[in-house]
């Protein structure tokens, strides 16, 4: 069944993250996110994978950041996770279109963050020029005062994106022989699975 293959790929990635966490990887959900703009300029940075299910790979960020501007312009993106010490090295790649998570989801995740991170989401004008570090400290102090004694609400400019995959590829390092690549791909709403030459 086509959806069964997506479920299989997602379950495999979740197992790998759990195994990486169990093996002591300090950032098992760190992933490189590549985005681009309409002129073909490409940019990559690390974000943390916060939710993974058959809907896709969700991460949280500032909706006014450079990455968000690129995602507004070109909805296609790619991401890559790598665990150096798992088995003989494992890589997961995913590609697809990115959409915003629902307001309800963003609120729910924001509520789980530690207070300092919540204040930081208000204080940081992510990707804009910071003329002086003291300005950031002043903005943090300002929002600490503003929300003193009450829960910090989610800023409207902060929330999640979800990469809805049409490609998921698992790459397993092999010390003694060539690596294994397993590519799950969705074409015309049907998922398929095949091996690729390494
Ligand atoms: C380990 C690690 C985890 C990070 N996690 C996030 C994240 O979840 N969300 C985020 O917006 N930035 C995260 N960052 C910062 C981004 O890499 C990046 O500096 C920031 O999002 C601005 O990117 P942009 O200017 O391309 O929008 C993380 C950086 C590192 C090194």
Tab-separated table of C-alpha atoms and ligand atoms in Angstrom:
chain	number	residue	atom	x	y	z
A	1	UNK	CA	0.000	0.000	0.000
A	2	UNK	CA	1.400	3.423	-1.001
A	3	UNK	CA	0.834	5.143	2.365
A	4	UNK	CA	2.373	2.138	4.049
A	5	UNK	CA	5.699	3.085	2.495
A	6	UNK	CA	5.525	6.637	3.885
A	7	UNK	CA	4.673	5.195	7.306
A	8	UNK	CA	7.603	2.796	6.994
A	9	UNK	CA	10.052	5.589	6.117
A	10	UNK	CA	8.821	7.846	8.924
A	11	UNK	CA	8.973	5.000	11.449
A	12	UNK	CA	12.525	4.256	10.339
A	13	UNK	CA	13.607	7.890	10.825
A	14	UNK	CA	11.960	8.003	14.256
A	15	UNK	CA	13.794	4.809	15.249
A	16	UNK	CA	17.088	6.297	14.100
A	17	UNK	CA	16.519	9.466	16.152
A	18	UNK	CA	15.698	7.344	19.222
A	19	UNK	CA	18.817	5.242	18.659
A	20	UNK	CA	20.982	8.348	18.217
A	21	UNK	CA	19.543	9.812	21.435
A	22	UNK	CA	20.121	6.519	23.299
A	23	UNK	CA	23.712	6.415	22.042
A	24	UNK	CA	24.396	9.796	23.694
A	25	UNK	CA	24.199	12.108	20.657
A	26	UNK	CA	23.729	15.579	22.252
A	27	UNK	CA	21.612	16.886	19.344
A	28	UNK	CA	19.927	13.884	17.709
A	29	UNK	CA	17.280	16.067	16.042
A	30	UNK	CA	19.630	18.692	14.564
A	31	UNK	CA	19.083	18.914	10.824
A	32	UNK	CA	20.402	21.044	8.022
A	33	UNK	CA	17.603	22.916	6.290
A	34	UNK	CA	18.245	24.174	2.773
A	35	UNK	CA	16.027	26.844	1.263
A	36	UNK	CA	16.260	28.966	-1.836
A	37	UNK	CA	14.865	32.003	-3.550
A	38	UNK	CA	13.360	32.639	-6.952
A	39	UNK	CA	16.706	33.809	-8.358
A	40	UNK	CA	18.296	30.473	-7.525
A	41	UNK	CA	20.270	31.571	-4.485
A	42	UNK	CA	20.430	28.780	-1.900
A	43	UNK	CA	20.997	29.003	1.848
A	44	UNK	CA	21.393	26.336	4.552
A	45	UNK	CA	21.380	26.320	8.351
A	46	UNK	CA	20.694	23.943	11.218
A	47	UNK	CA	17.310	23.783	12.939
A	48	UNK	CA	15.893	21.246	15.385
A	49	UNK	CA	13.295	18.731	14.269
A	50	UNK	CA	10.465	19.015	16.789
A	51	UNK	CA	7.726	16.788	15.368
A	52	UNK	CA	7.848	13.979	12.859
A	53	UNK	CA	4.871	12.005	11.649
A	54	UNK	CA	3.280	11.141	8.326
A	55	UNK	CA	2.402	14.810	7.799
A	56	UNK	CA	6.097	15.668	7.694
A	57	UNK	CA	9.060	17.186	9.507
A	58	UNK	CA	8.194	20.191	11.726
A	59	UNK	CA	10.575	22.812	13.073
A	60	UNK	CA	10.037	26.160	14.785
A	61	UNK	CA	11.488	29.535	13.970
A	62	UNK	CA	10.934	33.221	13.421
A	63	UNK	CA	8.483	33.937	10.584
A	64	UNK	CA	10.436	37.116	9.772
A	65	UNK	CA	13.835	35.396	9.502
A	66	UNK	CA	15.860	34.999	6.324
A	67	UNK	CA	14.800	31.356	6.019
A	68	UNK	CA	11.137	32.329	6.340
A	69	UNK	CA	11.556	34.948	3.598
A	70	UNK	CA	13.027	32.277	1.323
A	71	UNK	CA	10.256	29.826	2.206
A	72	UNK	CA	7.660	32.473	1.371
A	73	UNK	CA	9.292	32.905	-2.019
A	74	UNK	CA	10.106	29.282	-2.836
A	75	UNK	CA	8.109	26.737	-0.898
A	76	UNK	CA	10.418	23.861	-1.799
A	77	UNK	CA	13.080	22.922	0.734
A	78	UNK	CA	15.362	20.062	1.655
A	79	UNK	CA	16.682	18.798	4.931
A	80	UNK	CA	19.376	16.467	6.062
A	81	UNK	CA	20.056	14.690	9.362
A	82	UNK	CA	23.374	12.973	10.058
A	83	UNK	CA	24.435	10.793	12.966
A	84	UNK	CA	28.158	10.153	12.791
A	85	UNK	CA	28.368	7.568	15.547
A	86	UNK	CA	25.186	5.609	14.811
A	87	UNK	CA	26.022	2.248	13.200
A	88	UNK	CA	28.688	3.200	10.632
A	89	UNK	CA	27.164	6.625	10.049
A	90	UNK	CA	23.598	7.285	8.963
A	91	UNK	CA	22.141	10.096	6.880
A	92	UNK	CA	18.494	10.958	6.289
A	93	UNK	CA	17.516	13.315	3.501
A	94	UNK	CA	14.053	14.703	2.814
A	95	UNK	CA	12.693	17.028	0.171
A	96	UNK	CA	9.312	18.587	-0.353
A	97	UNK	CA	7.108	21.611	0.036
A	98	UNK	CA	6.983	23.556	3.283
A	99	UNK	CA	3.815	24.838	4.938
A	100	UNK	CA	3.211	26.629	8.220
A	101	UNK	CA	2.057	24.544	11.182
A	102	UNK	CA	-1.358	25.483	12.573
A	103	UNK	CA	-1.641	28.273	15.132
A	104	UNK	CA	-2.838	25.656	17.636
A	105	UNK	CA	0.289	23.546	17.094
A	106	UNK	CA	2.606	26.553	17.324
A	107	UNK	CA	0.903	27.703	20.537
A	108	UNK	CA	1.164	24.215	22.028
A	109	UNK	CA	4.861	23.884	21.225
A	110	UNK	CA	5.677	27.445	22.355
A	111	UNK	CA	4.046	26.679	25.717
A	112	UNK	CA	6.521	23.807	26.275
A	113	UNK	CA	9.597	26.029	25.857
A	114	UNK	CA	11.522	27.292	28.853
A	115	UNK	CA	10.671	30.877	29.807
A	116	UNK	CA	14.061	32.241	28.705
A	117	UNK	CA	13.506	30.839	25.206
A	118	UNK	CA	9.980	32.288	25.139
A	119	UNK	CA	11.346	35.716	26.065
A	120	UNK	CA	14.086	35.241	23.472
A	121	UNK	CA	11.476	34.666	20.773
A	122	UNK	CA	10.088	38.152	21.525
A	123	UNK	CA	13.463	39.809	21.913
A	124	UNK	CA	15.296	38.460	18.878
A	125	UNK	CA	14.736	40.055	15.488
A	126	UNK	CA	16.196	36.926	13.913
A	127	UNK	CA	18.452	37.494	10.872
A	128	UNK	CA	18.309	41.312	11.152
A	129	UNK	CA	21.395	43.422	11.867
A	130	UNK	CA	22.209	43.713	15.565
A	131	UNK	CA	24.274	46.894	15.918
A	132	UNK	CA	25.301	46.142	19.491
A	133	UNK	CA	24.897	43.069	21.742
A	134	UNK	CA	23.688	45.394	24.519
A	135	UNK	CA	20.608	46.125	22.425
A	136	UNK	CA	19.577	42.486	22.572
A	137	UNK	CA	20.121	42.395	26.340
A	138	UNK	CA	17.969	45.528	26.663
A	139	UNK	CA	15.194	43.954	24.578
A	140	UNK	CA	15.315	40.809	26.755
A	141	UNK	CA	15.022	42.945	29.906
A	142	UNK	CA	12.154	44.892	28.328
A	143	UNK	CA	10.132	41.721	27.594
A	144	UNK	CA	10.956	40.218	31.001
A	145	UNK	CA	9.365	43.326	32.531
A	146	UNK	CA	6.437	43.254	30.126
A	147	UNK	CA	5.514	39.634	30.935
A	148	UNK	CA	6.512	39.633	34.591
A	149	UNK	CA	4.224	37.460	36.725
A	150	UNK	CA	2.277	36.023	33.787
A	151	UNK	CA	2.740	33.391	31.080
A	152	UNK	CA	4.626	34.540	27.980
A	153	UNK	CA	2.289	34.405	24.956
A	154	UNK	CA	3.584	33.188	21.589
A	155	UNK	CA	4.736	36.110	19.467
A	156	UNK	CA	2.754	36.371	16.220
A	157	UNK	CA	6.039	36.319	14.286
A	158	UNK	CA	7.120	32.964	15.722
A	159	UNK	CA	5.852	29.489	14.839
A	160	UNK	CA	6.362	26.266	13.005
A	161	UNK	CA	6.954	25.108	9.483
A	162	UNK	CA	6.407	21.572	8.259
A	163	UNK	CA	8.265	20.066	5.334
A	164	UNK	CA	5.788	17.724	3.666
A	165	UNK	CA	8.077	15.168	2.070
A	166	UNK	CA	7.867	13.755	-1.418
A	167	UNK	CA	11.323	12.215	-1.013
A	168	UNK	CA	12.833	10.507	2.031
A	169	UNK	CA	16.189	8.825	1.600
A	170	UNK	CA	17.999	6.692	4.164
A	171	UNK	CA	21.750	6.295	3.761
A	172	UNK	CA	23.537	3.675	5.813
A	173	UNK	CA	27.302	3.761	5.984
A	174	UNK	CA	29.069	0.467	5.502
A	175	UNK	CA	32.644	0.189	6.621
A	176	UNK	CA	33.551	-2.894	4.636
A	177	UNK	CA	31.503	-2.362	1.476
A	178	UNK	CA	29.638	0.273	-0.468
A	179	UNK	CA	26.962	2.224	1.374
A	180	UNK	CA	23.247	1.401	1.218
A	181	UNK	CA	20.806	4.008	-0.095
A	182	UNK	CA	17.059	3.487	0.167
A	183	UNK	CA	14.916	6.090	-1.531
A	184	UNK	CA	11.209	6.532	-0.821
A	185	UNK	CA	9.577	8.806	-3.349
A	186	UNK	CA	6.095	10.064	-4.027
A	187	UNK	CA	5.077	10.580	-7.627
A	188	UNK	CA	1.445	11.240	-8.596
A	189	UNK	CA	0.382	10.617	-4.984
A	190	UNK	CA	1.912	7.118	-4.932
A	191	UNK	CA	4.910	6.251	-2.801
A	192	UNK	CA	7.574	3.910	-4.129
A	193	UNK	CA	10.748	2.470	-2.642
A	194	UNK	CA	13.965	1.567	-4.427
A	195	UNK	CA	17.666	1.235	-3.888
A	196	UNK	CA	20.113	3.729	-5.404
A	197	UNK	CA	23.738	3.156	-6.308
A	198	UNK	CA	25.814	4.692	-3.556
B	1	LIG	C1	22.227	22.990	16.957
B	1	LIG	C2	21.468	24.178	16.431
B	1	LIG	C3	20.095	24.187	16.533
B	1	LIG	C4	19.353	25.273	16.049
B	1	LIG	N1	17.979	25.214	16.100
B	1	LIG	C5	17.263	26.229	15.563
B	1	LIG	C6	15.832	26.126	15.486
B	1	LIG	O1	15.216	25.111	15.878
B	1	LIG	N2	15.155	27.177	14.970
B	1	LIG	C7	15.792	28.305	14.498
B	1	LIG	O2	15.111	29.223	14.044
B	1	LIG	N3	17.140	28.401	14.522
B	1	LIG	C8	17.879	27.389	15.037
B	1	LIG	N4	19.263	27.477	15.042
B	1	LIG	C9	19.881	28.695	14.483
B	1	LIG	C10	19.912	28.607	12.969
B	1	LIG	O3	20.947	27.722	12.540
B	1	LIG	C11	20.083	29.964	12.273
B	1	LIG	O4	21.230	30.623	12.758
B	1	LIG	C12	18.879	30.883	12.503
B	1	LIG	O5	17.652	30.163	12.434
B	1	LIG	C13	18.852	32.008	11.465
B	1	LIG	O6	18.794	31.452	10.170
B	1	LIG	P1	18.303	32.306	8.901
B	1	LIG	O7	18.981	33.662	9.008
B	1	LIG	O8	18.746	31.519	7.715
B	1	LIG	O9	16.812	32.433	8.994
B	1	LIG	C14	20.015	26.398	15.491
B	1	LIG	C15	21.413	26.375	15.393
B	1	LIG	C16	22.121	25.294	15.836
B	1	LIG	C17	23.622	25.281	15.669
